[in-house]
Tab-separated table of C-alpha atoms in Angstrom:
chain	number	residue	atom	x	y	z
Z	1	PHE	CA	-47.458	62.040	56.894
Z	2	ALA	CA	-46.951	58.278	57.177
Z	3	LEU	CA	-47.554	57.924	53.453
Z	4	MET	CA	-45.045	60.653	52.629
Z	5	GLY	CA	-42.509	59.075	54.956
Z	6	ALA	CA	-42.948	55.690	53.308
Z	7	ALA	CA	-42.556	57.238	49.842
Z	8	GLY	CA	-39.417	59.078	50.935
Z	9	SER	CA	-37.896	55.960	52.482
Z	10	LEU	CA	-38.515	53.883	49.369
Z	11	GLY	CA	-37.217	56.692	47.156
Z	12	GLY	CA	-33.953	56.882	49.074
Z	13	PHE	CA	-33.683	53.111	49.245
Z	14	SER	CA	-34.390	52.258	45.613
Z	15	ARG	CA	-33.776	55.654	43.915
Z	16	MET	CA	-36.921	55.129	41.824
Z	17	THR	CA	-38.846	58.300	40.941
Z	18	ILE	CA	-41.636	58.176	38.369
Z	19	SER	CA	-42.475	54.508	38.834
Z	20	LEU	CA	-42.614	54.904	42.615
Z	21	ALA	CA	-44.879	57.949	42.335
Z	22	VAL	CA	-47.228	56.051	40.017
Z	23	ILE	CA	-47.351	53.090	42.417
Z	24	PHE	CA	-48.324	55.323	45.349
Z	25	LEU	CA	-50.861	57.133	43.171
Z	26	GLU	CA	-52.532	53.830	42.328
Z	27	ILE	CA	-52.523	52.833	46.003
Z	28	THR	CA	-54.056	56.083	47.293
Z	29	ASN	CA	-56.160	57.026	44.230
Z	30	ASN	CA	-55.754	60.662	45.323
Z	31	MET	CA	-54.487	63.174	42.769
Z	32	HIS	CA	-54.081	65.840	45.445
Z	33	LEU	CA	-51.213	63.863	46.989
Z	34	LEU	CA	-49.348	63.428	43.707
Z	35	LEU	CA	-47.404	66.706	43.717
Z	36	PRO	CA	-46.176	66.590	47.349
Z	37	MET	CA	-45.375	62.896	46.921
Z	38	MET	CA	-43.268	63.621	43.834
Z	39	LEU	CA	-41.405	66.362	45.709
Z	40	VAL	CA	-40.676	64.017	48.632
Z	41	ILE	CA	-39.450	61.220	46.348
Z	42	LEU	CA	-37.272	63.596	44.325
Z	43	LEU	CA	-35.789	65.124	47.471
Z	44	SER	CA	-35.013	61.735	49.036
Z	45	LYS	CA	-33.383	60.524	45.824
Z	46	THR	CA	-31.267	63.668	45.510
Z	47	ILE	CA	-30.049	63.401	49.092
Z	48	GLY	CA	-29.399	59.672	48.743
Z	49	ASP	CA	-27.328	60.184	45.576
Z	50	ARG	CA	-25.052	62.591	47.435
Z	51	PHE	CA	-24.299	60.129	50.221
Z	52	GLY	CA	-23.928	56.799	48.425
Z	53	PRO	CA	-25.189	54.325	45.836
Z	54	SER	CA	-28.592	52.671	45.854
Z	55	VAL	CA	-29.190	49.228	47.265
Z	56	TYR	CA	-29.298	47.770	43.746
Z	57	ASP	CA	-25.857	49.171	42.949
Z	58	VAL	CA	-24.532	47.680	46.196
Z	59	VAL	CA	-25.953	44.261	45.283
Z	60	LEU	CA	-24.406	44.433	41.808
Z	61	GLU	CA	-21.011	45.337	43.257
Z	62	ALA	CA	-21.267	42.426	45.684
Z	63	ASN	CA	-22.033	39.952	42.888
Z	64	PRO	CA	-19.179	39.877	40.363
Z	65	GLU	CA	-21.044	37.373	38.174
Z	66	ILE	CA	-23.526	40.048	37.049
Z	67	HIS	CA	-22.301	42.564	34.471
Z	68	LEU	CA	-24.424	45.490	33.307
Z	69	LEU	CA	-23.306	47.536	30.352
Z	70	GLU	CA	-23.402	51.317	30.338
Z	71	ASP	CA	-26.051	52.930	28.146
Z	72	SER	CA	-23.401	54.791	26.166
Z	73	LEU	CA	-19.738	55.695	26.288
Z	74	ASP	CA	-18.739	59.045	27.713
Z	75	GLU	CA	-16.436	61.415	25.877
Z	76	ASP	CA	-13.276	60.286	27.672
Z	77	HIS	CA	-13.897	56.646	26.796
Z	78	HIS	CA	-14.587	57.563	23.171
Z	79	LEU	CA	-11.287	59.408	22.898
Z	80	VAL	CA	-9.307	56.465	24.275
Z	81	LEU	CA	-11.206	53.515	22.831
Z	82	GLU	CA	-11.487	55.004	19.340
Z	83	GLY	CA	-7.800	54.284	18.854
Z	84	LEU	CA	-8.180	50.630	19.871
Z	85	THR	CA	-9.510	47.732	17.829
Z	86	VAL	CA	-11.355	44.681	19.055
Z	87	HIS	CA	-8.196	42.673	18.494
Z	88	ASP	CA	-6.432	44.832	21.103
Z	89	VAL	CA	-8.975	44.176	23.853
Z	90	CYS	CA	-10.395	40.719	23.088
Z	91	THR	CA	-9.515	37.533	24.956
Z	92	PRO	CA	-7.062	35.706	22.665
Z	93	GLU	CA	-6.869	32.475	24.683
Z	94	VAL	CA	-10.211	30.906	23.804
Z	95	LEU	CA	-11.332	27.398	24.702
Z	96	VAL	CA	-12.594	25.924	21.443
Z	97	LEU	CA	-14.213	22.710	20.321
Z	98	GLY	CA	-13.995	20.703	17.123
Z	99	ALA	CA	-16.889	19.507	15.012
Z	100	PHE	CA	-16.789	16.127	16.776
Z	101	GLU	CA	-15.618	15.734	20.359
Z	102	LEU	CA	-15.490	12.888	22.837
Z	103	ALA	CA	-18.044	13.073	25.626
Z	104	GLU	CA	-15.229	12.785	28.160
Z	105	GLN	CA	-13.423	15.743	26.600
Z	106	ILE	CA	-16.556	17.893	26.733
Z	107	MET	CA	-17.138	16.933	30.350
Z	108	LYS	CA	-13.583	17.883	31.230
Z	109	LEU	CA	-13.969	21.240	29.478
Z	110	LEU	CA	-17.173	22.052	31.339
Z	111	VAL	CA	-15.680	21.111	34.690
Z	112	GLN	CA	-12.532	23.187	34.196
Z	113	SER	CA	-14.274	26.336	32.925
Z	114	THR	CA	-17.442	28.340	33.548
Z	115	PHE	CA	-17.917	30.074	30.195
Z	116	ALA	CA	-21.439	30.392	28.779
Z	117	GLY	CA	-20.398	29.462	25.239
Z	118	TYR	CA	-17.583	27.835	23.293
Z	119	PRO	CA	-16.573	28.533	19.672
Z	120	ILE	CA	-16.300	25.668	17.216
Z	121	VAL	CA	-13.430	25.722	14.736
Z	122	ASP	CA	-12.279	23.475	11.920
Z	123	ARG	CA	-8.806	22.013	11.527
Z	124	GLU	CA	-7.456	25.266	10.068
Z	125	GLY	CA	-8.802	27.336	12.958
Z	126	ARG	CA	-11.683	28.907	11.014
Z	127	LEU	CA	-14.815	29.687	12.985
Z	128	VAL	CA	-17.660	27.269	12.314
Z	129	GLY	CA	-20.154	28.116	15.048
Z	130	LEU	CA	-20.675	28.719	18.756
Z	131	VAL	CA	-22.278	26.238	21.120
Z	132	PRO	CA	-23.925	27.377	24.390
Z	133	ARG	CA	-22.895	25.716	27.605
Z	134	VAL	CA	-26.448	24.656	28.437
Z	135	LYS	CA	-26.698	22.648	25.209
Z	136	LEU	CA	-23.460	20.847	25.974
Z	137	VAL	CA	-24.740	19.943	29.419
Z	138	ALA	CA	-28.005	18.678	27.954
Z	139	ALA	CA	-26.122	16.673	25.326
Z	140	LEU	CA	-24.031	14.980	27.978
Z	141	ALA	CA	-27.123	14.172	30.032
Z	142	GLN	CA	-28.900	12.622	27.052
Z	143	LYS	CA	-25.939	11.580	24.934
Z	144	ARG	CA	-27.301	8.111	24.256
Z	145	CYS	CA	-30.367	9.628	22.606
Z	146	LEU	CA	-28.605	12.158	20.404
Z	147	ASP	CA	-28.402	11.547	16.674
Z	148	GLY	CA	-24.889	12.934	16.603
Z	149	LEU	CA	-23.527	10.281	18.955
Z	150	GLN	CA	-21.496	7.587	17.274
Z	151	ALA	CA	-21.866	4.363	19.173
Z	152	GLY	CA	-18.368	3.197	18.351
Z	153	GLY	CA	-16.260	5.948	19.883
Z	154	GLY	CA	-18.617	8.034	22.012
Z	155	LEU	CA	-18.277	11.065	19.763
Z	156	ILE	CA	-20.786	13.910	19.885
Z	157	ASN	CA	-21.550	16.000	16.829
Z	158	VAL	CA	-21.079	19.416	18.411
Z	159	THR	CA	-22.089	21.303	15.264
Z	160	ARG	CA	-25.651	20.017	15.644
Z	161	LEU	CA	-25.858	21.796	18.983
Z	162	ALA	CA	-24.246	25.033	17.844
Z	163	GLU	CA	-25.350	28.327	16.390
Z	164	ILE	CA	-24.021	28.042	12.856
Z	165	ALA	CA	-24.086	31.817	12.329
Z	166	PRO	CA	-22.615	33.427	15.475
Z	167	GLU	CA	-22.102	37.165	15.666
Z	168	VAL	CA	-18.632	38.063	14.397
Z	169	THR	CA	-16.627	41.213	13.872
Z	170	LEU	CA	-13.486	41.901	11.892
Z	171	TRP	CA	-10.339	42.362	13.940
Z	172	THR	CA	-9.918	45.970	12.715
Z	173	THR	CA	-13.302	47.116	14.085
Z	174	PRO	CA	-12.988	50.031	16.563
Z	175	VAL	CA	-14.044	49.199	20.106
Z	176	PRO	CA	-16.805	51.886	20.337
Z	177	ARG	CA	-18.507	50.544	17.202
Z	178	ALA	CA	-18.317	46.986	18.492
Z	179	PHE	CA	-19.719	48.118	21.849
Z	180	GLN	CA	-22.731	49.786	20.234
Z	181	HIS	CA	-23.396	46.698	18.114
Z	182	PHE	CA	-22.969	44.382	21.106
Z	183	ARG	CA	-25.338	46.373	23.313
Z	184	SER	CA	-28.003	47.194	20.737
Z	185	THR	CA	-28.413	43.560	19.705
Z	186	GLY	CA	-28.194	42.129	23.233
Z	187	LEU	CA	-25.309	39.776	22.539
Z	188	GLN	CA	-23.524	37.496	24.967
Z	189	HIS	CA	-20.507	36.698	22.770
Z	190	LEU	CA	-18.803	38.467	19.876
Z	191	CYS	CA	-16.203	36.443	17.981
Z	192	VAL	CA	-13.223	38.310	16.515
Z	193	ILE	CA	-12.050	36.986	13.147
Z	194	ASP	CA	-9.638	37.987	10.387
Z	195	GLY	CA	-10.142	38.146	6.640
Z	196	GLN	CA	-9.870	34.354	6.280
Z	197	HIS	CA	-12.475	33.776	9.026
Z	198	LEU	CA	-9.816	32.533	11.429
Z	199	LEU	CA	-10.795	32.915	15.075
Z	200	LEU	CA	-8.523	35.454	16.797
Z	201	GLY	CA	-10.385	35.951	20.067
Z	202	ILE	CA	-13.725	36.582	21.699
Z	203	LEU	CA	-15.457	39.450	23.495
Z	204	THR	CA	-18.087	38.906	26.182
Z	205	ARG	CA	-20.259	41.078	28.405
Z	206	THR	CA	-17.571	40.797	31.065
Z	207	ASP	CA	-14.973	42.327	28.742
Z	208	PHE	CA	-17.183	45.222	27.659
Z	209	ALA	CA	-18.409	45.895	31.197
Z	210	ARG	CA	-14.811	46.035	32.392
Z	211	LEU	CA	-13.654	48.360	29.604
Z	212	CYS	CA	-16.646	50.656	29.248
Z	213	ARG	CA	-17.800	51.238	32.804
Z	214	SER	CA	-17.750	54.814	33.991
Z	215	GLY	CA	-15.617	56.312	36.693
Z	216	ARG	CA	-12.004	55.780	37.746
Z	217	LYS	CA	-12.212	51.981	37.517
Z	218	GLY	CA	-13.174	52.137	33.861
Z	219	VAL	CA	-10.312	54.490	33.071
Z	220	GLU	CA	-7.829	52.196	34.822
Z	221	GLU	CA	-9.047	49.211	32.810
Z	222	VAL	CA	-8.627	51.123	29.545
Z	223	ARG	CA	-5.086	52.071	30.504
């Protein structure tokens, strides 16, 4: 009975089913307890789902810095988002860098923002690459040892730190198609460009999580 109670408590706490049953089976090494244990875990999960979210969902709601994407879009989201393009929902005000930037300017950018990556554009605004924040921090910490540093003016060759082929999408791409591409490839950033490769905006996991989450909150964001 103690074992069944422990399995039921963990099932209601974590809402795990198959994995939890396998763990208890390995602990007890008793096949005769597998069926009643599965029934207890399934019952505790069903009751827990009717009364509230799991502890992991509560932790995710309490930490706004973590964004999990839905596995797929429901029918209501498809109907609404199919009529929108990535240009309609992207973030148009993007903090960008040039091919060469002063170390002081990069430091100021990192202090004033918390983004994980920054696009690099040329003088005409065409996308050249995307540099991760961690590489900029490392470049500032070791700027005297970088090949791209010019001793005269303290310039850093940002293109040497960047991904020269970032993931891009045309501005006319429907949002559901961009979401499937973003999720299936595990992206962090998706740059929105036009026919001349000019940077129009950027989409991140935060944007997709806000638009594509299920429930009333997701519908309000789409509206």
